PDB file of C-alpha atoms in Angstrom:
ATOM      1  CA  MET A 182      94.022 120.972 110.492  1.00 78.00           C
ATOM      2  CA  PHE A 183      96.681 119.290 112.502  1.00 79.00           C
ATOM      3  CA  ARG A 184      98.672 119.580 109.919  1.00 85.00           C
ATOM      4  CA  ARG A 185      98.219 123.351 110.153  1.00 87.00           C
ATOM      5  CA  PHE A 186      98.228 123.486 113.846  1.00 78.00           C
ATOM      6  CA  ILE A 187     101.818 121.974 113.496  1.00 80.00           C
ATOM      7  CA  ARG A 188     102.963 124.361 110.481  1.00 86.00           C
ATOM      8  CA  GLY A 189     101.578 126.968 113.416  1.00 81.00           C
ATOM      9  CA  LEU A 190     103.829 125.681 115.833  1.00 75.00           C
ATOM     10  CA  LYS A 191     107.162 124.841 113.666  1.00 79.00           C
ATOM     11  CA  TYR A 192     106.804 128.748 112.724  1.00 82.00           C
ATOM     12  CA  LYS A 193     106.528 130.045 116.344  1.00 76.00           C
ATOM     13  CA  PHE A 194     109.272 128.390 117.038  1.00 75.00           C
ATOM     14  CA  ILE A 195     111.851 129.402 114.717  1.00 77.00           C
ATOM     15  CA  VAL A 196     110.555 133.322 115.185  1.00 75.00           C
ATOM     16  CA  LEU A 197     111.322 132.145 118.716  1.00 74.00           C
ATOM     17  CA  MET A 198     115.390 130.988 117.714  1.00 72.00           C
ATOM     18  CA  ARG A 199     115.751 133.754 114.706  1.00 74.00           C
ATOM     19  CA  ASN A 200     114.734 135.947 117.194  1.00 73.00           C
ATOM     20  CA  LYS A 201     117.900 139.446 117.850  1.00 73.00           C
ATOM     21  CA  GLY A 202     118.584 139.407 121.011  1.00 74.00           C
ATOM     22  CA  ALA A 203     120.502 137.662 124.689  1.00 82.00           C
ATOM     23  CA  SER A 204     120.000 134.690 125.440  1.00 83.00           C
ATOM     24  CA  THR A 205     118.849 135.334 128.595  1.00 88.00           C
ATOM     25  CA  VAL A 206     116.198 137.971 127.144  1.00 88.00           C
ATOM     26  CA  ILE A 207     115.214 136.156 125.296  1.00 88.00           C
ATOM     27  CA  ALA A 208     114.819 133.185 127.475  1.00 91.00           C
ATOM     28  CA  ARG A 209     113.793 134.949 130.279  1.00 91.00           C
ATOM     29  CA  SER A 210     111.141 136.277 128.193  1.00 91.00           C
ATOM     30  CA  PHE A 211     109.922 132.755 127.557  1.00 91.00           C
ATOM     31  CA  ALA A 212     109.648 131.748 130.911  1.00 93.00           C
ATOM     32  CA  ILE A 213     107.635 134.779 132.463  1.00 93.00           C
ATOM     33  CA  GLY A 214     104.653 133.463 129.431  1.00 91.00           C
ATOM     34  CA  MET A 215     105.045 130.028 130.498  1.00 91.00           C
ATOM     35  CA  PHE A 216     104.565 131.167 134.229  1.00 92.00           C
ATOM     36  CA  VAL A 217     102.411 133.915 133.161  1.00 91.00           C
ATOM     37  CA  GLU A 218     100.518 131.192 131.680  1.00 90.00           C
ATOM     38  CA  PHE A 219     100.643 128.788 135.199  1.00 88.00           C
ATOM     39  CA  ILE A 220      97.972 131.487 136.739  1.00 87.00           C
ATOM     40  CA  THR A 221      96.412 132.411 134.471  1.00 83.00           C
ATOM     41  CA  LEU A 222      93.663 129.718 134.847  1.00 78.00           C
ATOM     42  CA  PRO A 223      92.801 130.432 138.647  1.00 75.00           C
ATOM     43  CA  THR A 224      93.296 134.046 138.711  1.00 77.00           C
ATOM     44  CA  MET A 225      89.598 133.474 136.282  1.00 78.00           C
ATOM     45  CA  GLY A 226      92.473 135.687 133.161  1.00 78.00           C
ATOM     46  CA  LEU A 227      93.108 138.388 135.035  1.00 82.00           C
ATOM     47  CA  ALA A 228      96.621 137.062 135.712  1.00 83.00           C
ATOM     48  CA  PHE A 229      97.370 137.981 131.661  1.00 82.00           C
ATOM     49  CA  LEU A 230      97.030 142.006 132.954  1.00 87.00           C
ATOM     50  CA  LEU A 231     100.100 140.857 135.040  1.00 86.00           C
ATOM     51  CA  LEU A 232     102.326 140.285 132.378  1.00 87.00           C
ATOM     52  CA  PHE A 233     102.642 144.166 131.574  1.00 89.00           C
ATOM     53  CA  PRO A 234     104.581 145.095 133.876  1.00 90.00           C
ATOM     54  CA  LEU A 235     106.614 141.799 134.315  1.00 89.00           C
ATOM     55  CA  ILE A 236     107.986 142.567 130.989  1.00 89.00           C
ATOM     56  CA  ARG A 237     108.733 145.818 131.737  1.00 90.00           C
ATOM     57  CA  PHE A 238     110.128 145.499 134.855  1.00 92.00           C
ATOM     58  CA  THR A 239     112.795 143.217 133.702  1.00 90.00           C
ATOM     59  CA  ARG A 240     113.407 144.123 130.227  1.00 89.00           C
ATOM     60  CA  SER A 241     111.927 141.357 128.698  1.00 87.00           C
ATOM     61  CA  LEU A 242     110.353 140.896 125.230  1.00 84.00           C
ATOM     62  CA  PHE A 243     106.706 140.607 124.866  1.00 86.00           C
ATOM     63  CA  SER A 244     106.543 139.234 121.326  1.00 83.00           C
ATOM     64  CA  VAL A 245     108.858 136.239 123.434  1.00 85.00           C
ATOM     65  CA  SER A 246     106.386 136.154 126.066  1.00 88.00           C
ATOM     66  CA  LEU A 247     103.210 135.980 123.853  1.00 87.00           C
ATOM     67  CA  ILE A 248     105.484 132.918 123.005  1.00 85.00           C
ATOM     68  CA  GLY A 249     105.195 131.322 126.260  1.00 88.00           C
ATOM     69  CA  PHE A 250     102.548 132.235 126.734  1.00 88.00           C
ATOM     70  CA  ALA A 251     100.600 130.338 124.288  1.00 86.00           C
ATOM     71  CA  THR A 252     103.326 127.082 124.651  1.00 86.00           C
ATOM     72  CA  GLY A 253     101.685 127.152 128.421  1.00 86.00           C
ATOM     73  CA  LYS A 254      98.324 127.238 127.094  1.00 86.00           C
ATOM     74  CA  LEU A 255      99.127 123.944 125.528  1.00 86.00           C
ATOM     75  CA  LEU A 256     101.069 122.880 128.322  1.00 87.00           C
ATOM     76  CA  ILE A 257      98.561 123.494 131.410  1.00 86.00           C
ATOM     77  CA  PRO A 258      95.880 121.168 130.418  1.00 87.00           C
ATOM     78  CA  LEU A 259      98.896 118.124 132.035  1.00 89.00           C
ATOM     79  CA  PHE A 260      98.800 120.051 135.695  1.00 87.00           C
ATOM     80  CA  LEU A 261      95.171 121.028 136.207  1.00 84.00           C
ATOM     81  CA  VAL A 262      94.867 118.307 138.746  1.00 85.00           C
ATOM     82  CA  PHE A 263      99.097 118.569 140.172  1.00 88.00           C
ATOM     83  CA  ASN A 264      98.423 122.336 140.624  1.00 85.00           C
ATOM     84  CA  TYR A 265      95.940 121.189 142.632  1.00 84.00           C
ATOM     85  CA  LYS A 266      96.831 118.812 144.248  1.00 87.00           C
ATOM     86  CA  VAL A 267     100.844 120.576 145.208  1.00 87.00           C
ATOM     87  CA  GLY A 268      98.213 123.844 146.638  1.00 85.00           C
ATOM     88  CA  GLU A 269      96.552 121.910 148.817  1.00 85.00           C
ATOM     89  CA  PHE A 270     100.223 120.379 150.474  1.00 86.00           C
ATOM     90  CA  PHE A 271     100.790 124.228 150.957  1.00 83.00           C
ATOM     91  CA  VAL A 272      98.226 125.585 151.897  1.00 81.00           C
ATOM     92  CA  HIS A 273      96.427 122.763 154.487  1.00 73.00           C
ATOM     93  CA  THR A 274      94.021 125.261 155.679  1.00 58.00           C
ATOM     94  CA  GLY A 275      91.861 122.512 157.433  1.00 56.00           C
ATOM     95  CA  VAL A 276      88.798 124.828 157.635  1.00 53.00           C
ATOM     96  CA  GLY A 277      87.478 121.581 159.584  1.00 51.00           C
ATOM     97  CA  ASN A 278      85.327 118.695 159.462  1.00 50.00           C
ATOM     98  CA  GLU A 279      86.351 117.350 155.816  1.00 55.00           C
ATOM     99  CA  THR A 280      82.789 115.516 155.563  1.00 52.00           C
ATOM    100  CA  ALA A 281      80.532 118.418 156.723  1.00 52.00           C
ATOM    101  CA  LEU A 282      83.026 120.877 153.102  1.00 50.00           C
ATOM    102  CA  GLN A 283      82.177 117.997 150.884  1.00 56.00           C
ATOM    103  CA  THR A 284      78.714 117.648 151.345  1.00 54.00           C
ATOM    104  CA  ALA A 285      77.649 121.438 151.808  1.00 54.00           C
ATOM    105  CA  SER A 286      77.694 123.419 148.495  1.00 61.00           C
ATOM    106  CA  PHE A 287      79.906 123.369 146.053  1.00 58.00           C
ATOM    107  CA  PHE A 288      80.110 126.807 144.619  1.00 62.00           C
ATOM    108  CA  SER A 289      79.923 128.080 148.719  1.00 69.00           C
ATOM    109  CA  TRP A 290      82.120 130.589 149.421  1.00 70.00           C
ATOM    110  CA  GLU A 291      83.846 128.625 151.785  1.00 72.00           C
ATOM    111  CA  ALA A 292      85.093 126.001 149.680  1.00 71.00           C
ATOM    112  CA  PHE A 293      85.919 128.282 147.471  1.00 71.00           C
ATOM    113  CA  LYS A 294      88.012 130.629 148.946  1.00 74.00           C
ATOM    114  CA  GLU A 295      89.825 127.049 149.679  1.00 74.00           C
ATOM    115  CA  LYS A 296      90.282 125.667 147.120  1.00 80.00           C
ATOM    116  CA  GLY A 297      90.498 128.570 144.871  1.00 81.00           C
ATOM    117  CA  LEU A 298      93.758 128.552 147.029  1.00 83.00           C
ATOM    118  CA  ALA A 299      95.050 125.948 146.901  1.00 83.00           C
ATOM    119  CA  PHE A 300      94.787 126.039 142.892  1.00 84.00           C
ATOM    120  CA  LEU A 301      96.676 128.857 142.515  1.00 86.00           C
ATOM    121  CA  THR A 302      99.476 128.305 145.457  1.00 87.00           C
ATOM    122  CA  GLY A 303     100.450 125.266 143.252  1.00 89.00           C
ATOM    123  CA  SER A 304      99.948 126.731 139.980  1.00 89.00           C
ATOM    124  CA  GLY A 305     102.173 129.724 141.429  1.00 90.00           C
ATOM    125  CA  VAL A 306     104.455 126.764 142.735  1.00 91.00           C
ATOM    126  CA  ASN A 307     104.293 124.450 139.555  1.00 92.00           C
ATOM    127  CA  GLY A 308     104.533 127.339 137.548  1.00 91.00           C
ATOM    128  CA  ILE A 309     107.587 128.897 138.777  1.00 94.00           C
ATOM    129  CA  TRP A 310     109.125 125.489 137.963  1.00 94.00           C
ATOM    130  CA  VAL A 311     108.289 125.051 134.686  1.00 93.00           C
ATOM    131  CA  ALA A 312     109.557 128.463 133.673  1.00 94.00           C
ATOM    132  CA  LEU A 313     112.830 127.731 135.194  1.00 95.00           C
ATOM    133  CA  ILE A 314     113.188 124.394 133.729  1.00 95.00           C
ATOM    134  CA  PHE A 315     112.203 126.569 130.396  1.00 93.00           C
ATOM    135  CA  TYR A 316     114.683 129.009 130.279  1.00 94.00           C
ATOM    136  CA  ALA A 317     116.976 126.332 130.726  1.00 95.00           C
ATOM    137  CA  VAL A 318     115.900 124.298 127.743  1.00 93.00           C
ATOM    138  CA  VAL A 319     115.232 127.507 125.451  1.00 90.00           C
ATOM    139  CA  TYR A 320     118.449 129.255 126.786  1.00 91.00           C
ATOM    140  CA  TRP A 321     120.651 126.017 126.084  1.00 93.00           C
ATOM    141  CA  ALA A 322     118.504 125.560 122.468  1.00 89.00           C
ATOM    142  CA  ILE A 323     118.779 129.107 121.622  1.00 86.00           C
ATOM    143  CA  GLY A 324     122.795 128.935 122.141  1.00 87.00           C
ATOM    144  CA  ALA A 325     122.247 125.177 119.776  1.00 89.00           C
ATOM    145  CA  TYR A 326     120.754 126.294 117.030  1.00 85.00           C
ATOM    146  CA  ARG A 327     122.990 130.015 116.715  1.00 84.00           C
ATOM    147  CA  LYS A 328     126.062 128.354 116.808  1.00 88.00           C
ATOM    148  CA  ARG A 329     124.716 125.356 114.238  1.00 88.00           C
ATOM    149  CA  LYS A 330     124.197 128.751 112.389  1.00 83.00           C
ATOM    150  CA  GLU A 331     127.194 129.992 112.775  1.00 85.00           C
ATOM    151  CA  ASN A 332     129.250 126.757 111.430  1.00 86.00           C
ATOM    152  CA  ARG A 333     127.195 126.340 109.021  1.00 86.00           C
ATOM    153  CA  ARG A 334     128.315 129.906 107.986  1.00 84.00           C
ATOM    154  CA  GLN A 335     132.136 128.829 108.624  1.00 85.00           C
ATOM    155  CA  GLU A 336     131.884 126.079 106.329  1.00 83.00           C
ATOM    156  CA  ARG A 337     129.746 127.897 103.216  1.00 82.00           C
ATOM    157  CA  SER A 338     132.069 130.624 103.601  1.00 82.00           C
ATOM    158  CA  LEU A 339     135.016 127.571 103.092  1.00 80.00           C
ATOM    159  CA  ALA A 340     133.467 126.097 100.261  1.00 75.00           C
ATOM    160  CA  ILE A 341     133.057 129.282  98.182  1.00 69.00           C
ATOM    161  CA  PRO A 342     136.820 129.689  95.816  1.00 66.00           C
ATOM    162  CA  GLU A 343     138.114 133.248  96.404  1.00 63.00           C
ATOM    163  CA  GLN A 344     138.097 134.865  92.408  1.00 63.00           C
ATOM    164  CA  THR A 345     141.836 135.921  91.305  1.00 61.00           C
ATOM    165  CA  SER A 346     142.202 138.314  88.660  1.00 57.00           C
TER     166      SER A 346
END
């Protein structure tokens, strides 16, 4: 099963690299998919619906955005606690007595608003910087892949001797 998973990842990577289009469009599409994945969990899956207008507005590629969205699923478990801590840093509403909030029901509306807002904010902030990092990585990887492909093509054309009649 693990080999099949790795094989699927390699296939998606090849699809991403061979995609026809400008490197900026492909990298932008991947970054949009990654960002939307980061804010999907705090919005309980509704952020996926945000993917369609974002793709249309930025003139991106849907297939590449889905690859970024799926890749984000592998990355998001590493960021769960960090997303909350970053959001708590930015939001820090200070609803009142901290111990009173902890002793209250975890599923109360006040606790849900405070913790949910912190998690959404942290996920958005981290999603933005992770998307920017992946934009640069994908842009560089596509450029390197295309340059290597062009070099191989030139080497093959030089290796084939011309036939004279």
